[in-house]
Amino acid sequence: MSVPVLFFSYFALASIVISLIVITRKNYIHAVLWTLLLFVHISGIYLFLNAEFFAMIQMIVYAGAILVMLIFVIMLLNVKHEDHLSDVSSLSIPKAFLVFCVLGVLAIVLQTSYLNTTGKFSIDLVNKVSDAKLLGQIFYSEANLPLIIMGVVLFVPMIAAIVLAGKRSDE
Amino acid sequence: MVPLNAYLILAATIFAIGLIGFMTRRSIIMMLLCVELMLNAVNITLISLSHYMQDFMGQVIALLIIANAGAGMATGLALLINGYRLKKTVKIDLFKDMRG
C-alpha cells in the first residue's frame, strides 16, 4: 500500500467515524467541536484532489465562520442538552429504508456518471498555474453568471436575519 | 493514486450519516449541523469529479454550494432565535402551530 493511499484511508475512515460521533452527541457544543474536527479532515481530503483553494475556503468559511456562528447562537440561547440520546434510536424502518434508497440511487447515479474524460484543466496545468488562479479566471469569464447569483444569494440572508431576528419596533 | 470510487463512496456514506441524523435528531441545532454534513458530502463529490474529469465547473458549483450553506445557516439560525423567543425550546416537534 502506497503512502497516498494510506493517508487517504486514514482521512476517509476518520471522516466517517467523526460524522458518526457528531450525530450522536448529546451536548451541542461537543457536537459542534467534533464537526470542526470533521471539517479539518475534509479539508485534508481536498488537498488530495489538487484543490488547495477549497481546502483553505473550507477552513475559513466552514470552520471559521459557520461553526463560530453556531457556537455563538448556542451560547446566546444557553441551551445545554435538552436532547436525549434516545432520539438516535428512534430510527424507524421507513426512515432506514429511505436512507438505503438514497444510498442506492447515489450508487447507481455515480456509477453511471463515471466519464474518463480528459478535459481542458489537466493535473499538470493545475500544478503549473495555481488552483485559485484558474478558478478566478473561470469566474470572470465563462462562469460570471454564477458569481452574480452567488452575490444575490449572500445578500438574501442579510435581509432575512434583519427581518427575522432583529428588534421589533412595536415592543 | 486513489480511485474515484473511493471518494464517491466516502461522500455517499457521509451523506447517508447526515440524512440519518437529520431525520432522527429532534433539536434544530443538530438538524442544521446534519445539513452541513450533507452539503460537505456533496462538495466532496463535486470536487473529486472535477479533479478526475479535469473540468473546473465542479469547483465553481462547489463554491456556490459553500455560499448557499453559509446563507442557509444564517437564515436558519435567525429562525431558530425567533422560535426560541416564542417557545423557549429548540425541539422541532414542539413547533406545531402550523400543523393541520
PDB file of C-alpha atoms in Angstrom:
ATOM      1  CA  MET A   1       0.000   0.000   0.000  1.00  0.00           C
ATOM      2  CA  SER A   2       1.497   3.276  -1.082  1.00  0.00           C
ATOM      3  CA  VAL A   3       1.746   6.319   1.125  1.00  0.00           C
ATOM      4  CA  PRO A   4      -1.046   8.424  -0.529  1.00  0.00           C
ATOM      5  CA  VAL A   5      -3.478   5.523  -0.248  1.00  0.00           C
ATOM      6  CA  LEU A   6      -2.539   5.065   3.404  1.00  0.00           C
ATOM      7  CA  PHE A   7      -3.105   8.775   4.142  1.00  0.00           C
ATOM      8  CA  PHE A   8      -6.361   8.809   2.182  1.00  0.00           C
ATOM      9  CA  SER A   9      -7.697   5.787   4.058  1.00  0.00           C
ATOM     10  CA  TYR A  10      -6.885   7.492   7.358  1.00  0.00           C
ATOM     11  CA  PHE A  11      -8.734  10.664   6.296  1.00  0.00           C
ATOM     12  CA  ALA A  12     -11.716   8.720   4.920  1.00  0.00           C
ATOM     13  CA  LEU A  13     -12.088   6.453   7.950  1.00  0.00           C
ATOM     14  CA  ALA A  14     -11.644   9.379  10.343  1.00  0.00           C
ATOM     15  CA  SER A  15     -14.285  11.400   8.454  1.00  0.00           C
ATOM     16  CA  ILE A  16     -16.852   8.597   8.665  1.00  0.00           C
ATOM     17  CA  VAL A  17     -16.150   7.861  12.350  1.00  0.00           C
ATOM     18  CA  ILE A  18     -16.245  11.546  13.288  1.00  0.00           C
ATOM     19  CA  SER A  19     -19.516  12.136  11.436  1.00  0.00           C
ATOM     20  CA  LEU A  20     -20.999   9.185  13.327  1.00  0.00           C
ATOM     21  CA  ILE A  21     -19.768  10.765  16.559  1.00  0.00           C
ATOM     22  CA  VAL A  22     -21.262  14.132  15.549  1.00  0.00           C
ATOM     23  CA  ILE A  23     -24.811  12.884  15.086  1.00  0.00           C
ATOM     24  CA  THR A  24     -24.817  11.006  18.407  1.00  0.00           C
ATOM     25  CA  ARG A  25     -23.633  13.751  20.767  1.00  0.00           C
ATOM     26  CA  LYS A  26     -25.972  14.952  23.497  1.00  0.00           C
ATOM     27  CA  ASN A  27     -24.146  18.188  24.159  1.00  0.00           C
ATOM     28  CA  TYR A  28     -24.447  20.728  21.336  1.00  0.00           C
ATOM     29  CA  ILE A  29     -21.047  22.295  21.946  1.00  0.00           C
ATOM     30  CA  HIS A  30     -19.398  18.863  21.803  1.00  0.00           C
ATOM     31  CA  ALA A  31     -21.187  18.153  18.516  1.00  0.00           C
ATOM     32  CA  VAL A  32     -20.000  21.452  17.036  1.00  0.00           C
ATOM     33  CA  LEU A  33     -16.406  20.827  18.135  1.00  0.00           C
ATOM     34  CA  TRP A  34     -16.449  17.328  16.600  1.00  0.00           C
ATOM     35  CA  THR A  35     -17.821  18.916  13.417  1.00  0.00           C
ATOM     36  CA  LEU A  36     -14.848  21.267  13.462  1.00  0.00           C
ATOM     37  CA  LEU A  37     -12.548  18.221  13.508  1.00  0.00           C
ATOM     38  CA  LEU A  38     -14.558  16.684  10.660  1.00  0.00           C
ATOM     39  CA  PHE A  39     -14.169  19.825   8.555  1.00  0.00           C
ATOM     40  CA  VAL A  40     -10.404  19.779   9.135  1.00  0.00           C
ATOM     41  CA  HIS A  41     -10.289  16.195   7.863  1.00  0.00           C
ATOM     42  CA  ILE A  42     -12.443  17.030   4.826  1.00  0.00           C
ATOM     43  CA  SER A  43     -10.092  19.920   4.107  1.00  0.00           C
ATOM     44  CA  GLY A  44      -7.284  17.335   4.104  1.00  0.00           C
ATOM     45  CA  ILE A  45      -9.219  15.259   1.582  1.00  0.00           C
ATOM     46  CA  TYR A  46      -9.472  18.317  -0.704  1.00  0.00           C
ATOM     47  CA  LEU A  47      -5.674  18.534  -0.666  1.00  0.00           C
ATOM     48  CA  PHE A  48      -5.555  15.088  -2.286  1.00  0.00           C
ATOM     49  CA  LEU A  49      -7.666  16.438  -5.136  1.00  0.00           C
ATOM     50  CA  ASN A  50      -5.355  19.339  -6.043  1.00  0.00           C
ATOM     51  CA  ALA A  51      -7.967  21.741  -4.654  1.00  0.00           C
ATOM     52  CA  GLU A  52      -5.864  23.701  -2.206  1.00  0.00           C
ATOM     53  CA  PHE A  53      -8.076  26.756  -2.655  1.00  0.00           C
ATOM     54  CA  PHE A  54     -11.008  24.702  -1.437  1.00  0.00           C
ATOM     55  CA  ALA A  55      -9.020  23.354   1.492  1.00  0.00           C
ATOM     56  CA  MET A  56      -8.426  26.965   2.508  1.00  0.00           C
ATOM     57  CA  ILE A  57     -12.042  28.013   1.918  1.00  0.00           C
ATOM     58  CA  GLN A  58     -13.216  25.015   3.934  1.00  0.00           C
ATOM     59  CA  MET A  59     -11.127  26.132   6.899  1.00  0.00           C
ATOM     60  CA  ILE A  60     -12.001  29.839   6.604  1.00  0.00           C
ATOM     61  CA  VAL A  61     -15.725  29.680   5.784  1.00  0.00           C
ATOM     62  CA  TYR A  62     -16.883  26.484   7.486  1.00  0.00           C
ATOM     63  CA  ALA A  63     -14.564  26.268  10.476  1.00  0.00           C
ATOM     64  CA  GLY A  64     -14.027  29.979  10.868  1.00  0.00           C
ATOM     65  CA  ALA A  65     -17.432  31.478  10.130  1.00  0.00           C
ATOM     66  CA  ILE A  66     -20.292  28.969  10.126  1.00  0.00           C
ATOM     67  CA  LEU A  67     -19.288  26.946  13.193  1.00  0.00           C
ATOM     68  CA  VAL A  68     -18.396  30.049  15.175  1.00  0.00           C
ATOM     69  CA  MET A  69     -21.829  31.472  14.305  1.00  0.00           C
ATOM     70  CA  LEU A  70     -23.425  28.226  15.503  1.00  0.00           C
ATOM     71  CA  ILE A  71     -21.479  28.232  18.794  1.00  0.00           C
ATOM     72  CA  PHE A  72     -22.408  31.887  19.232  1.00  0.00           C
ATOM     73  CA  VAL A  73     -26.126  31.102  18.911  1.00  0.00           C
ATOM     74  CA  ILE A  74     -25.890  28.054  21.222  1.00  0.00           C
ATOM     75  CA  MET A  75     -24.224  30.198  23.896  1.00  0.00           C
ATOM     76  CA  LEU A  76     -26.663  33.067  23.306  1.00  0.00           C
ATOM     77  CA  LEU A  77     -29.696  30.840  23.803  1.00  0.00           C
ATOM     78  CA  ASN A  78     -27.970  28.967  26.677  1.00  0.00           C
ATOM     79  CA  VAL A  79     -29.370  25.589  25.618  1.00  0.00           C
ATOM     80  CA  LYS A  80     -27.287  22.796  27.091  1.00  0.00           C
ATOM     81  CA  HIS A  81     -28.536  19.327  26.313  1.00  0.00           C
ATOM     82  CA  GLU A  82     -32.269  19.078  26.169  1.00  0.00           C
ATOM     83  CA  ASP A  83     -31.737  16.407  23.576  1.00  0.00           C
ATOM     84  CA  HIS A  84     -31.763  12.815  24.730  1.00  0.00           C
ATOM     85  CA  LEU A  85     -29.603  10.208  23.130  1.00  0.00           C
ATOM     86  CA  SER A  86     -32.658   8.001  22.695  1.00  0.00           C
ATOM     87  CA  ASP A  87     -33.514  10.245  19.731  1.00  0.00           C
ATOM     88  CA  VAL A  88     -30.918   8.431  17.682  1.00  0.00           C
ATOM     89  CA  SER A  89     -32.536   5.086  18.435  1.00  0.00           C
ATOM     90  CA  SER A  90     -35.803   6.454  17.022  1.00  0.00           C
ATOM     91  CA  LEU A  91     -34.545   5.421  13.601  1.00  0.00           C
ATOM     92  CA  SER A  92     -37.556   3.523  12.353  1.00  0.00           C
ATOM     93  CA  ILE A  93     -37.750   1.081   9.451  1.00  0.00           C
ATOM     94  CA  PRO A  94     -39.272   3.575   6.958  1.00  0.00           C
ATOM     95  CA  LYS A  95     -36.552   6.100   7.738  1.00  0.00           C
ATOM     96  CA  ALA A  96     -33.790   3.498   7.370  1.00  0.00           C
ATOM     97  CA  PHE A  97     -35.414   2.301   4.142  1.00  0.00           C
ATOM     98  CA  LEU A  98     -35.428   5.863   2.831  1.00  0.00           C
ATOM     99  CA  VAL A  99     -31.729   6.230   3.639  1.00  0.00           C
ATOM    100  CA  PHE A 100     -30.953   2.956   1.838  1.00  0.00           C
ATOM    101  CA  CYS A 101     -32.980   4.147  -1.171  1.00  0.00           C
ATOM    102  CA  VAL A 102     -30.985   7.393  -1.277  1.00  0.00           C
ATOM    103  CA  LEU A 103     -27.724   5.464  -0.975  1.00  0.00           C
ATOM    104  CA  GLY A 104     -28.798   3.103  -3.766  1.00  0.00           C
ATOM    105  CA  VAL A 105     -29.765   5.944  -6.084  1.00  0.00           C
ATOM    106  CA  LEU A 106     -26.457   7.673  -5.329  1.00  0.00           C
ATOM    107  CA  ALA A 107     -24.523   4.464  -6.045  1.00  0.00           C
ATOM    108  CA  ILE A 108     -26.295   3.888  -9.362  1.00  0.00           C
ATOM    109  CA  VAL A 109     -26.046   7.514 -10.497  1.00  0.00           C
ATOM    110  CA  LEU A 110     -22.406   7.845  -9.515  1.00  0.00           C
ATOM    111  CA  GLN A 111     -21.507   4.542 -11.195  1.00  0.00           C
ATOM    112  CA  THR A 112     -23.091   5.593 -14.473  1.00  0.00           C
ATOM    113  CA  SER A 113     -21.716   9.120 -14.375  1.00  0.00           C
ATOM    114  CA  TYR A 114     -18.119   7.920 -14.454  1.00  0.00           C
ATOM    115  CA  LEU A 115     -16.637   9.551 -17.517  1.00  0.00           C
ATOM    116  CA  ASN A 116     -12.934   9.051 -18.020  1.00  0.00           C
ATOM    117  CA  THR A 117     -12.572  12.269 -19.950  1.00  0.00           C
ATOM    118  CA  THR A 118      -9.513  14.392 -20.430  1.00  0.00           C
ATOM    119  CA  GLY A 119     -10.681  17.936 -20.096  1.00  0.00           C
ATOM    120  CA  LYS A 120      -9.047  21.297 -20.538  1.00  0.00           C
ATOM    121  CA  PHE A 121      -7.753  21.507 -16.964  1.00  0.00           C
ATOM    122  CA  SER A 122      -5.236  18.702 -16.681  1.00  0.00           C
ATOM    123  CA  ILE A 123      -3.380  17.952 -13.463  1.00  0.00           C
ATOM    124  CA  ASP A 124      -0.165  19.380 -14.899  1.00  0.00           C
ATOM    125  CA  LEU A 125      -1.914  22.656 -15.768  1.00  0.00           C
ATOM    126  CA  VAL A 126      -3.399  22.916 -12.262  1.00  0.00           C
ATOM    127  CA  ASN A 127       0.038  22.263 -10.790  1.00  0.00           C
ATOM    128  CA  LYS A 128       1.685  24.842 -13.020  1.00  0.00           C
ATOM    129  CA  VAL A 129      -0.897  27.635 -12.819  1.00  0.00           C
ATOM    130  CA  SER A 130      -2.381  27.533  -9.327  1.00  0.00           C
ATOM    131  CA  ASP A 131      -5.849  26.276  -8.492  1.00  0.00           C
ATOM    132  CA  ALA A 132      -7.061  29.637  -7.206  1.00  0.00           C
ATOM    133  CA  LYS A 133      -5.862  31.482 -10.318  1.00  0.00           C
ATOM    134  CA  LEU A 134      -7.673  29.090 -12.674  1.00  0.00           C
ATOM    135  CA  LEU A 135     -10.831  29.338 -10.597  1.00  0.00           C
ATOM    136  CA  GLY A 136     -10.660  33.121 -10.691  1.00  0.00           C
ATOM    137  CA  GLN A 137     -10.181  33.123 -14.453  1.00  0.00           C
ATOM    138  CA  ILE A 138     -13.236  30.894 -14.888  1.00  0.00           C
ATOM    139  CA  PHE A 139     -15.325  33.012 -12.537  1.00  0.00           C
ATOM    140  CA  TYR A 140     -14.583  36.146 -14.530  1.00  0.00           C
ATOM    141  CA  SER A 141     -15.074  34.606 -17.966  1.00  0.00           C
ATOM    142  CA  GLU A 142     -17.460  31.718 -18.535  1.00  0.00           C
ATOM    143  CA  ALA A 143     -18.958  31.385 -15.054  1.00  0.00           C
ATOM    144  CA  ASN A 144     -19.694  35.054 -14.422  1.00  0.00           C
ATOM    145  CA  LEU A 145     -23.437  34.481 -14.063  1.00  0.00           C
ATOM    146  CA  PRO A 146     -22.990  32.027 -11.110  1.00  0.00           C
ATOM    147  CA  LEU A 147     -20.760  34.639  -9.459  1.00  0.00           C
ATOM    148  CA  ILE A 148     -23.513  37.275  -9.725  1.00  0.00           C
ATOM    149  CA  ILE A 149     -26.111  34.790  -8.468  1.00  0.00           C
ATOM    150  CA  MET A 150     -23.820  33.968  -5.536  1.00  0.00           C
ATOM    151  CA  GLY A 151     -23.754  37.650  -4.646  1.00  0.00           C
ATOM    152  CA  VAL A 152     -27.558  37.792  -4.617  1.00  0.00           C
ATOM    153  CA  VAL A 153     -27.737  34.563  -2.578  1.00  0.00           C
ATOM    154  CA  LEU A 154     -25.387  36.053   0.003  1.00  0.00           C
ATOM    155  CA  PHE A 155     -27.476  39.232   0.105  1.00  0.00           C
ATOM    156  CA  VAL A 156     -30.710  37.393   0.924  1.00  0.00           C
ATOM    157  CA  PRO A 157     -29.772  36.079   4.446  1.00  0.00           C
ATOM    158  CA  MET A 158     -28.747  39.573   5.487  1.00  0.00           C
ATOM    159  CA  ILE A 159     -32.313  40.771   4.876  1.00  0.00           C
ATOM    160  CA  ALA A 160     -33.666  37.565   6.413  1.00  0.00           C
ATOM    161  CA  ALA A 161     -31.606  37.917   9.590  1.00  0.00           C
ATOM    162  CA  ILE A 162     -32.579  41.571   9.999  1.00  0.00           C
ATOM    163  CA  VAL A 163     -36.281  40.859   9.418  1.00  0.00           C
ATOM    164  CA  LEU A 164     -36.431  37.660  11.491  1.00  0.00           C
ATOM    165  CA  ALA A 165     -34.134  38.217  14.441  1.00  0.00           C
ATOM    166  CA  GLY A 166     -33.988  41.990  14.567  1.00  0.00           C
ATOM    167  CA  LYS A 167     -35.563  44.137  17.238  1.00  0.00           C
ATOM    168  CA  ARG A 168     -39.303  44.682  16.848  1.00  0.00           C
ATOM    169  CA  SER A 169     -40.338  48.324  16.602  1.00  0.00           C
ATOM    170  CA  ASP A 170     -43.668  47.659  18.378  1.00  0.00           C
ATOM    171  CA  GLU A 171     -42.098  46.168  21.514  1.00  0.00           C
TER     172      GLU A 171
ATOM    173  CA  MET B   1      -3.447   7.083  -6.998  1.00  0.00           C
ATOM    174  CA  VAL B   2      -6.680   6.771  -5.102  1.00  0.00           C
ATOM    175  CA  PRO B   3      -9.546   5.661  -7.380  1.00  0.00           C
ATOM    176  CA  LEU B   4     -12.509   7.960  -7.949  1.00  0.00           C
ATOM    177  CA  ASN B   5     -14.915   5.423  -6.496  1.00  0.00           C
ATOM    178  CA  ALA B   6     -13.266   5.726  -3.069  1.00  0.00           C
ATOM    179  CA  TYR B   7     -14.143   9.416  -2.948  1.00  0.00           C
ATOM    180  CA  LEU B   8     -17.675   8.771  -4.183  1.00  0.00           C
ATOM    181  CA  ILE B   9     -18.294   6.026  -1.621  1.00  0.00           C
ATOM    182  CA  LEU B  10     -16.898   8.247   1.142  1.00  0.00           C
ATOM    183  CA  ALA B  11     -19.166  11.125   0.095  1.00  0.00           C
ATOM    184  CA  ALA B  12     -22.234   8.874  -0.122  1.00  0.00           C
ATOM    185  CA  THR B  13     -21.521   7.448   3.343  1.00  0.00           C
ATOM    186  CA  ILE B  14     -21.172  10.881   4.915  1.00  0.00           C
ATOM    187  CA  PHE B  15     -24.364  11.979   3.118  1.00  0.00           C
ATOM    188  CA  ALA B  16     -26.265   8.965   4.494  1.00  0.00           C
ATOM    189  CA  ILE B  17     -24.980   9.608   8.017  1.00  0.00           C
ATOM    190  CA  GLY B  18     -26.083  13.230   7.739  1.00  0.00           C
ATOM    191  CA  LEU B  19     -29.504  12.127   6.454  1.00  0.00           C
ATOM    192  CA  ILE B  20     -29.953   9.695   9.360  1.00  0.00           C
ATOM    193  CA  GLY B  21     -29.001  12.444  11.793  1.00  0.00           C
ATOM    194  CA  PHE B  22     -31.367  14.901  10.138  1.00  0.00           C
ATOM    195  CA  MET B  23     -34.302  12.503  10.411  1.00  0.00           C
ATOM    196  CA  THR B  24     -33.675  11.246  13.944  1.00  0.00           C
ATOM    197  CA  ARG B  25     -32.472  14.235  15.943  1.00  0.00           C
ATOM    198  CA  ARG B  26     -35.172  16.461  17.372  1.00  0.00           C
ATOM    199  CA  SER B  27     -33.315  19.704  18.005  1.00  0.00           C
ATOM    200  CA  ILE B  28     -32.980  22.340  15.309  1.00  0.00           C
ATOM    201  CA  ILE B  29     -29.299  22.907  16.090  1.00  0.00           C
ATOM    202  CA  MET B  30     -28.425  19.260  15.392  1.00  0.00           C
ATOM    203  CA  MET B  31     -30.554  19.302  12.246  1.00  0.00           C
ATOM    204  CA  LEU B  32     -28.635  22.322  10.948  1.00  0.00           C
ATOM    205  CA  LEU B  33     -25.356  20.526  11.718  1.00  0.00           C
ATOM    206  CA  CYS B  34     -26.546  17.482   9.781  1.00  0.00           C
ATOM    207  CA  VAL B  35     -27.463  19.698   6.816  1.00  0.00           C
ATOM    208  CA  GLU B  36     -23.897  20.997   6.871  1.00  0.00           C
ATOM    209  CA  LEU B  37     -22.651  17.383   6.889  1.00  0.00           C
ATOM    210  CA  MET B  38     -24.718  16.585   3.803  1.00  0.00           C
ATOM    211  CA  LEU B  39     -23.542  19.722   1.981  1.00  0.00           C
ATOM    212  CA  ASN B  40     -19.949  18.741   2.707  1.00  0.00           C
ATOM    213  CA  ALA B  41     -20.563  15.295   1.256  1.00  0.00           C
ATOM    214  CA  VAL B  42     -21.906  16.902  -1.925  1.00  0.00           C
ATOM    215  CA  ASN B  43     -18.832  19.135  -2.058  1.00  0.00           C
ATOM    216  CA  ILE B  44     -16.516  16.118  -1.826  1.00  0.00           C
ATOM    217  CA  THR B  45     -18.386  14.512  -4.732  1.00  0.00           C
ATOM    218  CA  LEU B  46     -18.228  17.628  -6.883  1.00  0.00           C
ATOM    219  CA  ILE B  47     -14.560  18.344  -6.256  1.00  0.00           C
ATOM    220  CA  SER B  48     -13.471  14.736  -6.791  1.00  0.00           C
ATOM    221  CA  LEU B  49     -15.431  14.556 -10.050  1.00  0.00           C
ATOM    222  CA  SER B  50     -13.955  17.914 -11.051  1.00  0.00           C
ATOM    223  CA  HIS B  51     -10.460  16.527 -10.420  1.00  0.00           C
ATOM    224  CA  TYR B  52     -10.963  13.243 -12.249  1.00  0.00           C
ATOM    225  CA  MET B  53     -12.908  14.689 -15.193  1.00  0.00           C
ATOM    226  CA  GLN B  54     -10.415  17.588 -15.398  1.00  0.00           C
ATOM    227  CA  ASP B  55     -13.181  20.165 -15.597  1.00  0.00           C
ATOM    228  CA  PHE B  56     -13.301  23.144 -13.253  1.00  0.00           C
ATOM    229  CA  MET B  57     -17.075  23.633 -13.421  1.00  0.00           C
ATOM    230  CA  GLY B  58     -17.417  21.229 -10.461  1.00  0.00           C
ATOM    231  CA  GLN B  59     -15.346  23.535  -8.303  1.00  0.00           C
ATOM    232  CA  VAL B  60     -17.461  26.505  -9.427  1.00  0.00           C
ATOM    233  CA  ILE B  61     -20.607  24.672  -8.290  1.00  0.00           C
ATOM    234  CA  ALA B  62     -18.874  23.653  -5.038  1.00  0.00           C
ATOM    235  CA  LEU B  63     -18.137  27.312  -4.296  1.00  0.00           C
ATOM    236  CA  LEU B  64     -21.806  28.121  -4.994  1.00  0.00           C
ATOM    237  CA  ILE B  65     -22.765  25.377  -2.515  1.00  0.00           C
ATOM    238  CA  ILE B  66     -20.482  26.836   0.162  1.00  0.00           C
ATOM    239  CA  ALA B  67     -22.105  30.254  -0.325  1.00  0.00           C
ATOM    240  CA  ASN B  68     -25.530  28.615  -0.114  1.00  0.00           C
ATOM    241  CA  ALA B  69     -24.523  26.754   3.056  1.00  0.00           C
ATOM    242  CA  GLY B  70     -23.493  29.994   4.709  1.00  0.00           C
ATOM    243  CA  ALA B  71     -26.697  31.702   3.616  1.00  0.00           C
ATOM    244  CA  GLY B  72     -28.864  28.814   4.798  1.00  0.00           C
ATOM    245  CA  MET B  73     -27.076  28.601   8.113  1.00  0.00           C
ATOM    246  CA  ALA B  74     -27.553  32.335   8.772  1.00  0.00           C
ATOM    247  CA  THR B  75     -31.252  32.186   7.878  1.00  0.00           C
ATOM    248  CA  GLY B  76     -31.760  29.008   9.900  1.00  0.00           C
ATOM    249  CA  LEU B  77     -30.118  30.485  12.969  1.00  0.00           C
ATOM    250  CA  ALA B  78     -32.253  33.644  12.651  1.00  0.00           C
ATOM    251  CA  LEU B  79     -35.344  31.410  12.520  1.00  0.00           C
ATOM    252  CA  LEU B  80     -34.014  29.429  15.496  1.00  0.00           C
ATOM    253  CA  ILE B  81     -33.543  32.560  17.615  1.00  0.00           C
ATOM    254  CA  ASN B  82     -37.027  33.778  16.662  1.00  0.00           C
ATOM    255  CA  GLY B  83     -38.581  30.430  17.521  1.00  0.00           C
ATOM    256  CA  TYR B  84     -36.701  30.201  20.798  1.00  0.00           C
ATOM    257  CA  ARG B  85     -38.135  33.576  21.811  1.00  0.00           C
ATOM    258  CA  LEU B  86     -41.606  32.201  21.140  1.00  0.00           C
ATOM    259  CA  LYS B  87     -41.403  28.670  22.567  1.00  0.00           C
ATOM    260  CA  LYS B  88     -38.340  28.667  24.884  1.00  0.00           C
ATOM    261  CA  THR B  89     -37.161  25.425  23.306  1.00  0.00           C
ATOM    262  CA  VAL B  90     -35.190  24.254  20.288  1.00  0.00           C
ATOM    263  CA  LYS B  91     -37.015  20.955  19.797  1.00  0.00           C
ATOM    264  CA  ILE B  92     -38.594  20.736  16.382  1.00  0.00           C
ATOM    265  CA  ASP B  93     -41.649  18.706  17.416  1.00  0.00           C
ATOM    266  CA  LEU B  94     -42.803  21.412  19.827  1.00  0.00           C
ATOM    267  CA  PHE B  95     -43.161  23.884  16.954  1.00  0.00           C
ATOM    268  CA  LYS B  96     -46.504  22.571  15.799  1.00  0.00           C
ATOM    269  CA  ASP B  97     -48.556  25.729  15.366  1.00  0.00           C
ATOM    270  CA  MET B  98     -48.829  25.225  11.635  1.00  0.00           C
ATOM    271  CA  ARG B  99     -49.754  21.539  11.820  1.00  0.00           C
ATOM    272  CA  GLY B 100     -53.019  20.987  10.036  1.00  0.00           C
TER     273      GLY B 100
END
